[in-house]
JSON list of C-alpha atoms in Angstrom, two decimals:
[
{"chain": "E", "resi": 19, "resn": "UNK", "atom": "CA", "xyz": [0.00, 0.00, 0.00]},
{"chain": "E", "resi": 20, "resn": "UNK", "atom": "CA", "xyz": [2.80, 2.46, 0.91]},
{"chain": "E", "resi": 21, "resn": "UNK", "atom": "CA", "xyz": [4.69, 1.72, -2.32]},
{"chain": "E", "resi": 22, "resn": "UNK", "atom": "CA", "xyz": [1.56, 2.27, -4.35]},
{"chain": "E", "resi": 23, "resn": "UNK", "atom": "CA", "xyz": [0.89, 5.66, -2.76]},
{"chain": "E", "resi": 24, "resn": "UNK", "atom": "CA", "xyz": [4.50, 6.72, -3.35]},
{"chain": "E", "resi": 25, "resn": "UNK", "atom": "CA", "xyz": [4.28, 5.69, -6.99]},
{"chain": "E", "resi": 26, "resn": "UNK", "atom": "CA", "xyz": [1.09, 7.72, -7.45]},
{"chain": "E", "resi": 27, "resn": "UNK", "atom": "CA", "xyz": [2.73, 10.77, -5.85]},
{"chain": "E", "resi": 28, "resn": "UNK", "atom": "CA", "xyz": [5.73, 10.42, -8.18]},
{"chain": "E", "resi": 29, "resn": "UNK", "atom": "CA", "xyz": [3.51, 10.13, -11.27]},
{"chain": "E", "resi": 30, "resn": "UNK", "atom": "CA", "xyz": [1.42, 13.10, -10.16]},
{"chain": "E", "resi": 31, "resn": "UNK", "atom": "CA", "xyz": [4.54, 15.21, -9.64]},
{"chain": "E", "resi": 32, "resn": "UNK", "atom": "CA", "xyz": [5.97, 14.30, -13.05]},
{"chain": "E", "resi": 33, "resn": "UNK", "atom": "CA", "xyz": [2.59, 14.90, -14.66]},
{"chain": "E", "resi": 34, "resn": "UNK", "atom": "CA", "xyz": [2.45, 18.33, -13.07]},
{"chain": "E", "resi": 35, "resn": "UNK", "atom": "CA", "xyz": [5.79, 19.29, -14.58]},
{"chain": "E", "resi": 36, "resn": "UNK", "atom": "CA", "xyz": [4.72, 17.87, -17.96]},
{"chain": "E", "resi": 37, "resn": "UNK", "atom": "CA", "xyz": [1.88, 20.38, -18.07]},
{"chain": "E", "resi": 38, "resn": "UNK", "atom": "CA", "xyz": [4.42, 23.20, -17.66]},
{"chain": "E", "resi": 39, "resn": "UNK", "atom": "CA", "xyz": [6.45, 22.33, -20.76]},
{"chain": "E", "resi": 40, "resn": "UNK", "atom": "CA", "xyz": [6.11, 25.22, -23.23]},
{"chain": "E", "resi": 41, "resn": "UNK", "atom": "CA", "xyz": [6.36, 25.22, -27.02]},
{"chain": "E", "resi": 42, "resn": "UNK", "atom": "CA", "xyz": [9.99, 26.33, -27.17]},
{"chain": "E", "resi": 43, "resn": "UNK", "atom": "CA", "xyz": [11.00, 23.62, -24.78]},
{"chain": "E", "resi": 44, "resn": "UNK", "atom": "CA", "xyz": [9.09, 21.01, -26.77]},
{"chain": "E", "resi": 45, "resn": "UNK", "atom": "CA", "xyz": [10.99, 21.94, -29.93]},
{"chain": "E", "resi": 46, "resn": "UNK", "atom": "CA", "xyz": [14.37, 21.92, -28.16]},
{"chain": "E", "resi": 47, "resn": "UNK", "atom": "CA", "xyz": [13.57, 18.61, -26.46]},
{"chain": "E", "resi": 48, "resn": "UNK", "atom": "CA", "xyz": [12.52, 17.00, -29.75]},
{"chain": "E", "resi": 49, "resn": "UNK", "atom": "CA", "xyz": [15.77, 18.06, -31.41]},
{"chain": "E", "resi": 50, "resn": "UNK", "atom": "CA", "xyz": [17.83, 16.91, -28.42]},
{"chain": "E", "resi": 51, "resn": "UNK", "atom": "CA", "xyz": [16.09, 13.52, -28.41]},
{"chain": "E", "resi": 52, "resn": "UNK", "atom": "CA", "xyz": [16.84, 13.15, -32.11]},
{"chain": "E", "resi": 53, "resn": "UNK", "atom": "CA", "xyz": [20.52, 14.00, -31.52]},
{"chain": "E", "resi": 54, "resn": "UNK", "atom": "CA", "xyz": [20.74, 11.53, -28.63]},
{"chain": "E", "resi": 55, "resn": "UNK", "atom": "CA", "xyz": [19.14, 8.78, -30.68]},
{"chain": "E", "resi": 56, "resn": "UNK", "atom": "CA", "xyz": [21.54, 9.41, -33.55]},
{"chain": "E", "resi": 57, "resn": "UNK", "atom": "CA", "xyz": [24.55, 9.52, -31.26]},
{"chain": "E", "resi": 58, "resn": "UNK", "atom": "CA", "xyz": [23.64, 6.32, -29.45]},
{"chain": "E", "resi": 59, "resn": "UNK", "atom": "CA", "xyz": [22.97, 4.52, -32.72]},
{"chain": "E", "resi": 60, "resn": "UNK", "atom": "CA", "xyz": [26.31, 5.69, -34.16]},
{"chain": "E", "resi": 61, "resn": "UNK", "atom": "CA", "xyz": [28.16, 4.45, -31.08]},
{"chain": "E", "resi": 62, "resn": "UNK", "atom": "CA", "xyz": [26.21, 1.21, -30.80]},
{"chain": "E", "resi": 63, "resn": "UNK", "atom": "CA", "xyz": [28.46, -1.06, -32.86]},
{"chain": "E", "resi": 64, "resn": "UNK", "atom": "CA", "xyz": [31.82, 0.60, -32.13]},
{"chain": "E", "resi": 65, "resn": "UNK", "atom": "CA", "xyz": [31.11, 0.33, -28.40]},
{"chain": "E", "resi": 66, "resn": "UNK", "atom": "CA", "xyz": [30.22, -3.35, -28.82]},
{"chain": "E", "resi": 67, "resn": "UNK", "atom": "CA", "xyz": [33.43, -3.98, -30.75]},
{"chain": "E", "resi": 68, "resn": "UNK", "atom": "CA", "xyz": [35.58, -2.30, -28.10]},
{"chain": "E", "resi": 69, "resn": "UNK", "atom": "CA", "xyz": [33.83, -4.30, -25.39]},
{"chain": "E", "resi": 70, "resn": "UNK", "atom": "CA", "xyz": [34.29, -7.76, -26.94]},
{"chain": "E", "resi": 71, "resn": "UNK", "atom": "CA", "xyz": [37.93, -7.33, -28.01]},
{"chain": "E", "resi": 72, "resn": "UNK", "atom": "CA", "xyz": [39.13, -7.97, -24.46]},
{"chain": "E", "resi": 73, "resn": "UNK", "atom": "CA", "xyz": [37.00, -11.06, -23.91]},
{"chain": "E", "resi": 74, "resn": "UNK", "atom": "CA", "xyz": [39.48, -13.63, -25.37]},
{"chain": "E", "resi": 75, "resn": "UNK", "atom": "CA", "xyz": [42.25, -12.19, -23.19]},
{"chain": "E", "resi": 76, "resn": "UNK", "atom": "CA", "xyz": [40.04, -12.36, -20.10]},
{"chain": "E", "resi": 77, "resn": "UNK", "atom": "CA", "xyz": [39.28, -16.01, -20.90]},
{"chain": "E", "resi": 78, "resn": "UNK", "atom": "CA", "xyz": [43.01, -16.59, -21.31]},
{"chain": "E", "resi": 79, "resn": "UNK", "atom": "CA", "xyz": [43.67, -15.05, -17.91]},
{"chain": "E", "resi": 80, "resn": "UNK", "atom": "CA", "xyz": [41.00, -17.26, -16.35]},
{"chain": "E", "resi": 81, "resn": "UNK", "atom": "CA", "xyz": [42.68, -20.32, -17.88]},
{"chain": "E", "resi": 82, "resn": "UNK", "atom": "CA", "xyz": [46.08, -19.23, -16.58]},
{"chain": "E", "resi": 83, "resn": "UNK", "atom": "CA", "xyz": [44.54, -18.81, -13.12]},
{"chain": "E", "resi": 84, "resn": "UNK", "atom": "CA", "xyz": [43.11, -22.34, -13.23]},
{"chain": "E", "resi": 85, "resn": "UNK", "atom": "CA", "xyz": [46.29, -23.98, -14.53]},
{"chain": "E", "resi": 86, "resn": "UNK", "atom": "CA", "xyz": [48.85, -22.13, -12.41]},
{"chain": "E", "resi": 87, "resn": "UNK", "atom": "CA", "xyz": [50.47, -23.92, -9.51]},
{"chain": "E", "resi": 88, "resn": "UNK", "atom": "CA", "xyz": [51.89, -20.79, -7.95]},
{"chain": "E", "resi": 89, "resn": "UNK", "atom": "CA", "xyz": [49.59, -18.80, -5.71]},
{"chain": "E", "resi": 90, "resn": "UNK", "atom": "CA", "xyz": [50.69, -15.42, -7.08]},
{"chain": "E", "resi": 91, "resn": "UNK", "atom": "CA", "xyz": [49.92, -16.44, -10.67]},
{"chain": "E", "resi": 92, "resn": "UNK", "atom": "CA", "xyz": [46.54, -17.81, -9.67]},
{"chain": "E", "resi": 93, "resn": "UNK", "atom": "CA", "xyz": [45.60, -14.72, -7.67]},
{"chain": "E", "resi": 94, "resn": "UNK", "atom": "CA", "xyz": [46.88, -12.10, -10.13]},
{"chain": "E", "resi": 95, "resn": "UNK", "atom": "CA", "xyz": [45.44, -13.73, -13.25]},
{"chain": "E", "resi": 96, "resn": "UNK", "atom": "CA", "xyz": [42.16, -14.53, -11.54]},
{"chain": "E", "resi": 97, "resn": "UNK", "atom": "CA", "xyz": [41.81, -11.03, -10.09]},
{"chain": "E", "resi": 98, "resn": "UNK", "atom": "CA", "xyz": [42.45, -9.30, -13.42]},
{"chain": "E", "resi": 99, "resn": "UNK", "atom": "CA", "xyz": [40.00, -11.64, -15.16]},
{"chain": "E", "resi": 100, "resn": "UNK", "atom": "CA", "xyz": [37.34, -11.08, -12.50]},
{"chain": "E", "resi": 101, "resn": "UNK", "atom": "CA", "xyz": [37.69, -7.29, -12.46]},
{"chain": "E", "resi": 102, "resn": "UNK", "atom": "CA", "xyz": [37.72, -7.18, -16.25]},
{"chain": "E", "resi": 103, "resn": "UNK", "atom": "CA", "xyz": [34.62, -9.34, -16.51]},
{"chain": "E", "resi": 104, "resn": "UNK", "atom": "CA", "xyz": [32.79, -7.18, -13.96]},
{"chain": "E", "resi": 105, "resn": "UNK", "atom": "CA", "xyz": [33.77, -3.99, -15.80]},
{"chain": "E", "resi": 106, "resn": "UNK", "atom": "CA", "xyz": [32.73, -5.38, -19.16]},
{"chain": "E", "resi": 107, "resn": "UNK", "atom": "CA", "xyz": [29.44, -6.67, -17.74]},
{"chain": "E", "resi": 108, "resn": "UNK", "atom": "CA", "xyz": [28.62, -3.35, -16.11]},
{"chain": "E", "resi": 109, "resn": "UNK", "atom": "CA", "xyz": [29.29, -1.47, -19.34]},
{"chain": "E", "resi": 110, "resn": "UNK", "atom": "CA", "xyz": [27.23, -3.98, -21.34]},
{"chain": "E", "resi": 111, "resn": "UNK", "atom": "CA", "xyz": [24.26, -3.39, -19.04]},
{"chain": "E", "resi": 112, "resn": "UNK", "atom": "CA", "xyz": [24.61, 0.41, -19.20]},
{"chain": "E", "resi": 113, "resn": "UNK", "atom": "CA", "xyz": [24.96, 0.23, -22.97]},
{"chain": "E", "resi": 114, "resn": "UNK", "atom": "CA", "xyz": [21.77, -1.80, -23.30]},
{"chain": "E", "resi": 115, "resn": "UNK", "atom": "CA", "xyz": [19.86, 0.66, -21.09]},
{"chain": "E", "resi": 116, "resn": "UNK", "atom": "CA", "xyz": [21.03, 3.63, -23.16]},
{"chain": "E", "resi": 117, "resn": "UNK", "atom": "CA", "xyz": [20.03, 1.90, -26.39]},
{"chain": "E", "resi": 118, "resn": "UNK", "atom": "CA", "xyz": [16.61, 1.04, -24.97]},
{"chain": "E", "resi": 119, "resn": "UNK", "atom": "CA", "xyz": [16.17, 4.63, -23.74]},
{"chain": "E", "resi": 120, "resn": "UNK", "atom": "CA", "xyz": [16.35, 6.10, -27.26]},
{"chain": "E", "resi": 121, "resn": "UNK", "atom": "CA", "xyz": [14.07, 3.56, -28.92]},
{"chain": "E", "resi": 122, "resn": "UNK", "atom": "CA", "xyz": [11.00, 5.73, -28.35]},
{"chain": "E", "resi": 123, "resn": "UNK", "atom": "CA", "xyz": [12.25, 9.14, -29.50]},
{"chain": "E", "resi": 124, "resn": "UNK", "atom": "CA", "xyz": [8.96, 10.90, -28.79]},
{"chain": "E", "resi": 125, "resn": "UNK", "atom": "CA", "xyz": [8.80, 9.65, -25.20]},
{"chain": "E", "resi": 126, "resn": "UNK", "atom": "CA", "xyz": [12.44, 10.58, -24.66]},
{"chain": "E", "resi": 127, "resn": "UNK", "atom": "CA", "xyz": [11.69, 14.08, -25.93]},
{"chain": "E", "resi": 128, "resn": "UNK", "atom": "CA", "xyz": [8.76, 14.33, -23.53]},
{"chain": "E", "resi": 129, "resn": "UNK", "atom": "CA", "xyz": [10.97, 13.39, -20.58]},
{"chain": "E", "resi": 130, "resn": "UNK", "atom": "CA", "xyz": [13.69, 15.85, -21.63]},
{"chain": "E", "resi": 131, "resn": "UNK", "atom": "CA", "xyz": [11.05, 18.56, -21.73]},
{"chain": "E", "resi": 132, "resn": "UNK", "atom": "CA", "xyz": [9.92, 17.59, -18.23]},
{"chain": "E", "resi": 133, "resn": "UNK", "atom": "CA", "xyz": [13.54, 17.80, -17.07]},
{"chain": "E", "resi": 134, "resn": "UNK", "atom": "CA", "xyz": [13.66, 21.39, -18.31]},
{"chain": "E", "resi": 135, "resn": "UNK", "atom": "CA", "xyz": [10.44, 22.18, -16.44]},
{"chain": "E", "resi": 136, "resn": "UNK", "atom": "CA", "xyz": [11.91, 20.65, -13.26]},
{"chain": "E", "resi": 137, "resn": "UNK", "atom": "CA", "xyz": [15.04, 22.81, -13.40]},
{"chain": "E", "resi": 138, "resn": "UNK", "atom": "CA", "xyz": [15.62, 25.94, -11.36]},
{"chain": "E", "resi": 139, "resn": "UNK", "atom": "CA", "xyz": [16.29, 28.07, -14.45]},
{"chain": "E", "resi": 140, "resn": "UNK", "atom": "CA", "xyz": [14.06, 26.98, -17.34]},
{"chain": "E", "resi": 141, "resn": "UNK", "atom": "CA", "xyz": [15.67, 29.41, -19.80]},
{"chain": "E", "resi": 142, "resn": "UNK", "atom": "CA", "xyz": [19.19, 28.21, -19.06]},
{"chain": "E", "resi": 143, "resn": "UNK", "atom": "CA", "xyz": [18.12, 24.58, -19.12]},
{"chain": "E", "resi": 144, "resn": "UNK", "atom": "CA", "xyz": [16.44, 25.08, -22.49]},
{"chain": "E", "resi": 145, "resn": "UNK", "atom": "CA", "xyz": [19.64, 26.69, -23.81]},
{"chain": "E", "resi": 146, "resn": "UNK", "atom": "CA", "xyz": [21.71, 23.69, -22.71]},
{"chain": "E", "resi": 147, "resn": "UNK", "atom": "CA", "xyz": [19.18, 21.37, -24.34]},
{"chain": "E", "resi": 148, "resn": "UNK", "atom": "CA", "xyz": [19.56, 23.37, -27.54]},
{"chain": "E", "resi": 149, "resn": "UNK", "atom": "CA", "xyz": [23.34, 22.92, -27.37]},
{"chain": "E", "resi": 150, "resn": "UNK", "atom": "CA", "xyz": [22.86, 19.19, -27.10]},
{"chain": "E", "resi": 151, "resn": "UNK", "atom": "CA", "xyz": [20.57, 19.28, -30.14]},
{"chain": "E", "resi": 152, "resn": "UNK", "atom": "CA", "xyz": [23.33, 21.00, -32.09]},
{"chain": "E", "resi": 153, "resn": "UNK", "atom": "CA", "xyz": [25.81, 18.15, -31.70]},
{"chain": "E", "resi": 154, "resn": "UNK", "atom": "CA", "xyz": [26.74, 16.15, -34.77]},
{"chain": "E", "resi": 155, "resn": "UNK", "atom": "CA", "xyz": [26.52, 12.82, -32.99]},
{"chain": "E", "resi": 156, "resn": "UNK", "atom": "CA", "xyz": [29.31, 10.38, -32.18]},
{"chain": "E", "resi": 157, "resn": "UNK", "atom": "CA", "xyz": [31.77, 11.13, -29.37]},
{"chain": "E", "resi": 158, "resn": "UNK", "atom": "CA", "xyz": [30.65, 14.78, -29.18]},
{"chain": "E", "resi": 159, "resn": "UNK", "atom": "CA", "xyz": [27.45, 13.53, -27.59]},
{"chain": "E", "resi": 160, "resn": "UNK", "atom": "CA", "xyz": [29.38, 12.72, -24.40]},
{"chain": "E", "resi": 161, "resn": "UNK", "atom": "CA", "xyz": [30.83, 16.23, -24.11]},
{"chain": "E", "resi": 162, "resn": "UNK", "atom": "CA", "xyz": [27.39, 17.72, -24.70]},
{"chain": "E", "resi": 163, "resn": "UNK", "atom": "CA", "xyz": [25.92, 15.47, -22.04]},
{"chain": "E", "resi": 164, "resn": "UNK", "atom": "CA", "xyz": [28.37, 16.86, -19.49]},
{"chain": "E", "resi": 165, "resn": "UNK", "atom": "CA", "xyz": [27.13, 20.35, -20.30]},
{"chain": "E", "resi": 166, "resn": "UNK", "atom": "CA", "xyz": [23.57, 19.08, -20.06]},
{"chain": "E", "resi": 167, "resn": "UNK", "atom": "CA", "xyz": [24.17, 17.79, -16.55]},
{"chain": "E", "resi": 168, "resn": "UNK", "atom": "CA", "xyz": [25.77, 21.04, -15.40]},
{"chain": "E", "resi": 169, "resn": "UNK", "atom": "CA", "xyz": [22.95, 23.11, -16.83]},
{"chain": "E", "resi": 170, "resn": "UNK", "atom": "CA", "xyz": [20.07, 21.23, -15.22]},
{"chain": "E", "resi": 171, "resn": "UNK", "atom": "CA", "xyz": [19.69, 21.97, -11.53]},
{"chain": "E", "resi": 172, "resn": "UNK", "atom": "CA", "xyz": [16.72, 20.38, -9.83]},
{"chain": "E", "resi": 173, "resn": "UNK", "atom": "CA", "xyz": [15.17, 22.74, -7.34]},
{"chain": "E", "resi": 174, "resn": "UNK", "atom": "CA", "xyz": [14.45, 21.86, -3.70]},
{"chain": "E", "resi": 175, "resn": "UNK", "atom": "CA", "xyz": [11.39, 19.75, -3.14]},
{"chain": "E", "resi": 176, "resn": "UNK", "atom": "CA", "xyz": [11.48, 18.29, -6.64]},
{"chain": "E", "resi": 177, "resn": "UNK", "atom": "CA", "xyz": [11.31, 14.50, -6.72]},
{"chain": "E", "resi": 178, "resn": "UNK", "atom": "CA", "xyz": [14.73, 13.39, -7.90]},
{"chain": "E", "resi": 179, "resn": "UNK", "atom": "CA", "xyz": [14.14, 9.65, -7.94]},
{"chain": "E", "resi": 180, "resn": "UNK", "atom": "CA", "xyz": [15.66, 8.27, -11.16]},
{"chain": "E", "resi": 181, "resn": "UNK", "atom": "CA", "xyz": [12.48, 6.30, -11.76]},
{"chain": "E", "resi": 182, "resn": "UNK", "atom": "CA", "xyz": [10.64, 9.57, -12.40]},
{"chain": "E", "resi": 183, "resn": "UNK", "atom": "CA", "xyz": [12.17, 9.81, -15.88]},
{"chain": "E", "resi": 184, "resn": "UNK", "atom": "CA", "xyz": [12.91, 6.23, -16.97]},
{"chain": "E", "resi": 185, "resn": "UNK", "atom": "CA", "xyz": [14.42, 7.18, -20.35]},
{"chain": "E", "resi": 186, "resn": "UNK", "atom": "CA", "xyz": [15.98, 10.61, -19.81]},
{"chain": "E", "resi": 187, "resn": "UNK", "atom": "CA", "xyz": [17.64, 9.54, -16.53]},
{"chain": "E", "resi": 188, "resn": "UNK", "atom": "CA", "xyz": [20.36, 7.66, -18.46]},
{"chain": "E", "resi": 189, "resn": "UNK", "atom": "CA", "xyz": [21.55, 10.94, -19.95]},
{"chain": "E", "resi": 190, "resn": "UNK", "atom": "CA", "xyz": [21.80, 12.93, -16.71]},
{"chain": "E", "resi": 191, "resn": "UNK", "atom": "CA", "xyz": [24.30, 12.75, -13.84]},
{"chain": "E", "resi": 192, "resn": "UNK", "atom": "CA", "xyz": [25.22, 10.63, -12.11]},
{"chain": "E", "resi": 193, "resn": "UNK", "atom": "CA", "xyz": [24.21, 7.88, -14.54]},
{"chain": "E", "resi": 194, "resn": "UNK", "atom": "CA", "xyz": [25.72, 9.40, -17.68]},
{"chain": "E", "resi": 195, "resn": "UNK", "atom": "CA", "xyz": [29.00, 10.03, -15.85]},
{"chain": "E", "resi": 196, "resn": "UNK", "atom": "CA", "xyz": [29.13, 6.40, -14.77]},
{"chain": "E", "resi": 197, "resn": "UNK", "atom": "CA", "xyz": [28.43, 5.22, -18.32]},
{"chain": "E", "resi": 198, "resn": "UNK", "atom": "CA", "xyz": [31.21, 7.39, -19.77]},
{"chain": "E", "resi": 199, "resn": "UNK", "atom": "CA", "xyz": [33.63, 6.20, -17.07]},
{"chain": "E", "resi": 200, "resn": "UNK", "atom": "CA", "xyz": [32.76, 2.57, -17.81]},
{"chain": "E", "resi": 201, "resn": "UNK", "atom": "CA", "xyz": [33.30, 3.19, -21.52]},
{"chain": "E", "resi": 202, "resn": "UNK", "atom": "CA", "xyz": [36.84, 4.46, -20.95]},
{"chain": "E", "resi": 203, "resn": "UNK", "atom": "CA", "xyz": [37.41, 1.62, -18.50]},
{"chain": "E", "resi": 204, "resn": "UNK", "atom": "CA", "xyz": [36.47, -0.93, -21.16]},
{"chain": "E", "resi": 205, "resn": "UNK", "atom": "CA", "xyz": [38.69, 0.91, -23.64]},
{"chain": "E", "resi": 206, "resn": "UNK", "atom": "CA", "xyz": [41.69, 0.62, -21.32]},
{"chain": "E", "resi": 207, "resn": "UNK", "atom": "CA", "xyz": [40.81, -2.97, -20.54]},
{"chain": "E", "resi": 208, "resn": "UNK", "atom": "CA", "xyz": [41.87, -4.03, -24.06]},
{"chain": "E", "resi": 209, "resn": "UNK", "atom": "CA", "xyz": [45.61, -3.27, -23.73]},
{"chain": "E", "resi": 210, "resn": "UNK", "atom": "CA", "xyz": [45.68, -4.16, -20.03]},
{"chain": "E", "resi": 211, "resn": "UNK", "atom": "CA", "xyz": [44.10, -7.57, -20.55]},
{"chain": "E", "resi": 212, "resn": "UNK", "atom": "CA", "xyz": [46.26, -8.29, -23.60]},
{"chain": "E", "resi": 213, "resn": "UNK", "atom": "CA", "xyz": [49.56, -7.45, -21.92]},
{"chain": "E", "resi": 214, "resn": "UNK", "atom": "CA", "xyz": [48.57, -9.22, -18.69]},
{"chain": "E", "resi": 215, "resn": "UNK", "atom": "CA", "xyz": [47.47, -12.34, -20.51]},
{"chain": "E", "resi": 216, "resn": "UNK", "atom": "CA", "xyz": [50.66, -12.42, -22.58]},
{"chain": "E", "resi": 217, "resn": "UNK", "atom": "CA", "xyz": [53.05, -11.91, -19.66]},
{"chain": "E", "resi": 218, "resn": "UNK", "atom": "CA", "xyz": [51.27, -14.26, -17.27]},
{"chain": "E", "resi": 219, "resn": "UNK", "atom": "CA", "xyz": [50.96, -16.96, -19.93]},
{"chain": "E", "resi": 220, "resn": "UNK", "atom": "CA", "xyz": [54.71, -16.69, -20.53]},
{"chain": "E", "resi": 221, "resn": "UNK", "atom": "CA", "xyz": [55.31, -16.91, -16.79]},
{"chain": "E", "resi": 222, "resn": "UNK", "atom": "CA", "xyz": [53.12, -20.00, -16.61]},
{"chain": "E", "resi": 223, "resn": "UNK", "atom": "CA", "xyz": [54.92, -21.67, -19.53]},
{"chain": "E", "resi": 224, "resn": "UNK", "atom": "CA", "xyz": [58.30, -20.92, -18.00]},
{"chain": "E", "resi": 225, "resn": "UNK", "atom": "CA", "xyz": [57.44, -22.82, -14.81]}
]
């Protein structure tokens, strides 16, 4: 019963802000949603490729950990493989959520408009949304998203539960920052896993 009442209060609050979205904001939100959808779609396959490149090396490290007789080899190889798998899995989940968030462009635009209405300074928030709409897609989307997060300040008393905006929330701090950090983590995982797998495999063969 308590959860149900809370959910109704959240929906009522979001619905109240939706009614305050003006025409200018609707246009800016629609363009921003289009830019986000394009950017996510452009990054969809490159991000997948970067993510899977490290997988064979992580498997190799797991094998080294299982075959090694020395404790240090077992621990080091196993730890790198475990951390790498966790990092890759976390990024894969975030990536899937971002892709799902842009599937319904109209709904995403609606939520971006609500985010503007929830901000302390609607004019400034709309300006930042317009800057996001002006991006050409690709990696520039990430830099625009940082500006988006800085420009949207939720006022006191506003419900800030991420569930309020199920699609737009993936493009606002702290979630977008975590996604970008995971992306760079997966990027660095490729050389780290390769070098680690090579050196530890050599160490195992030399025993």
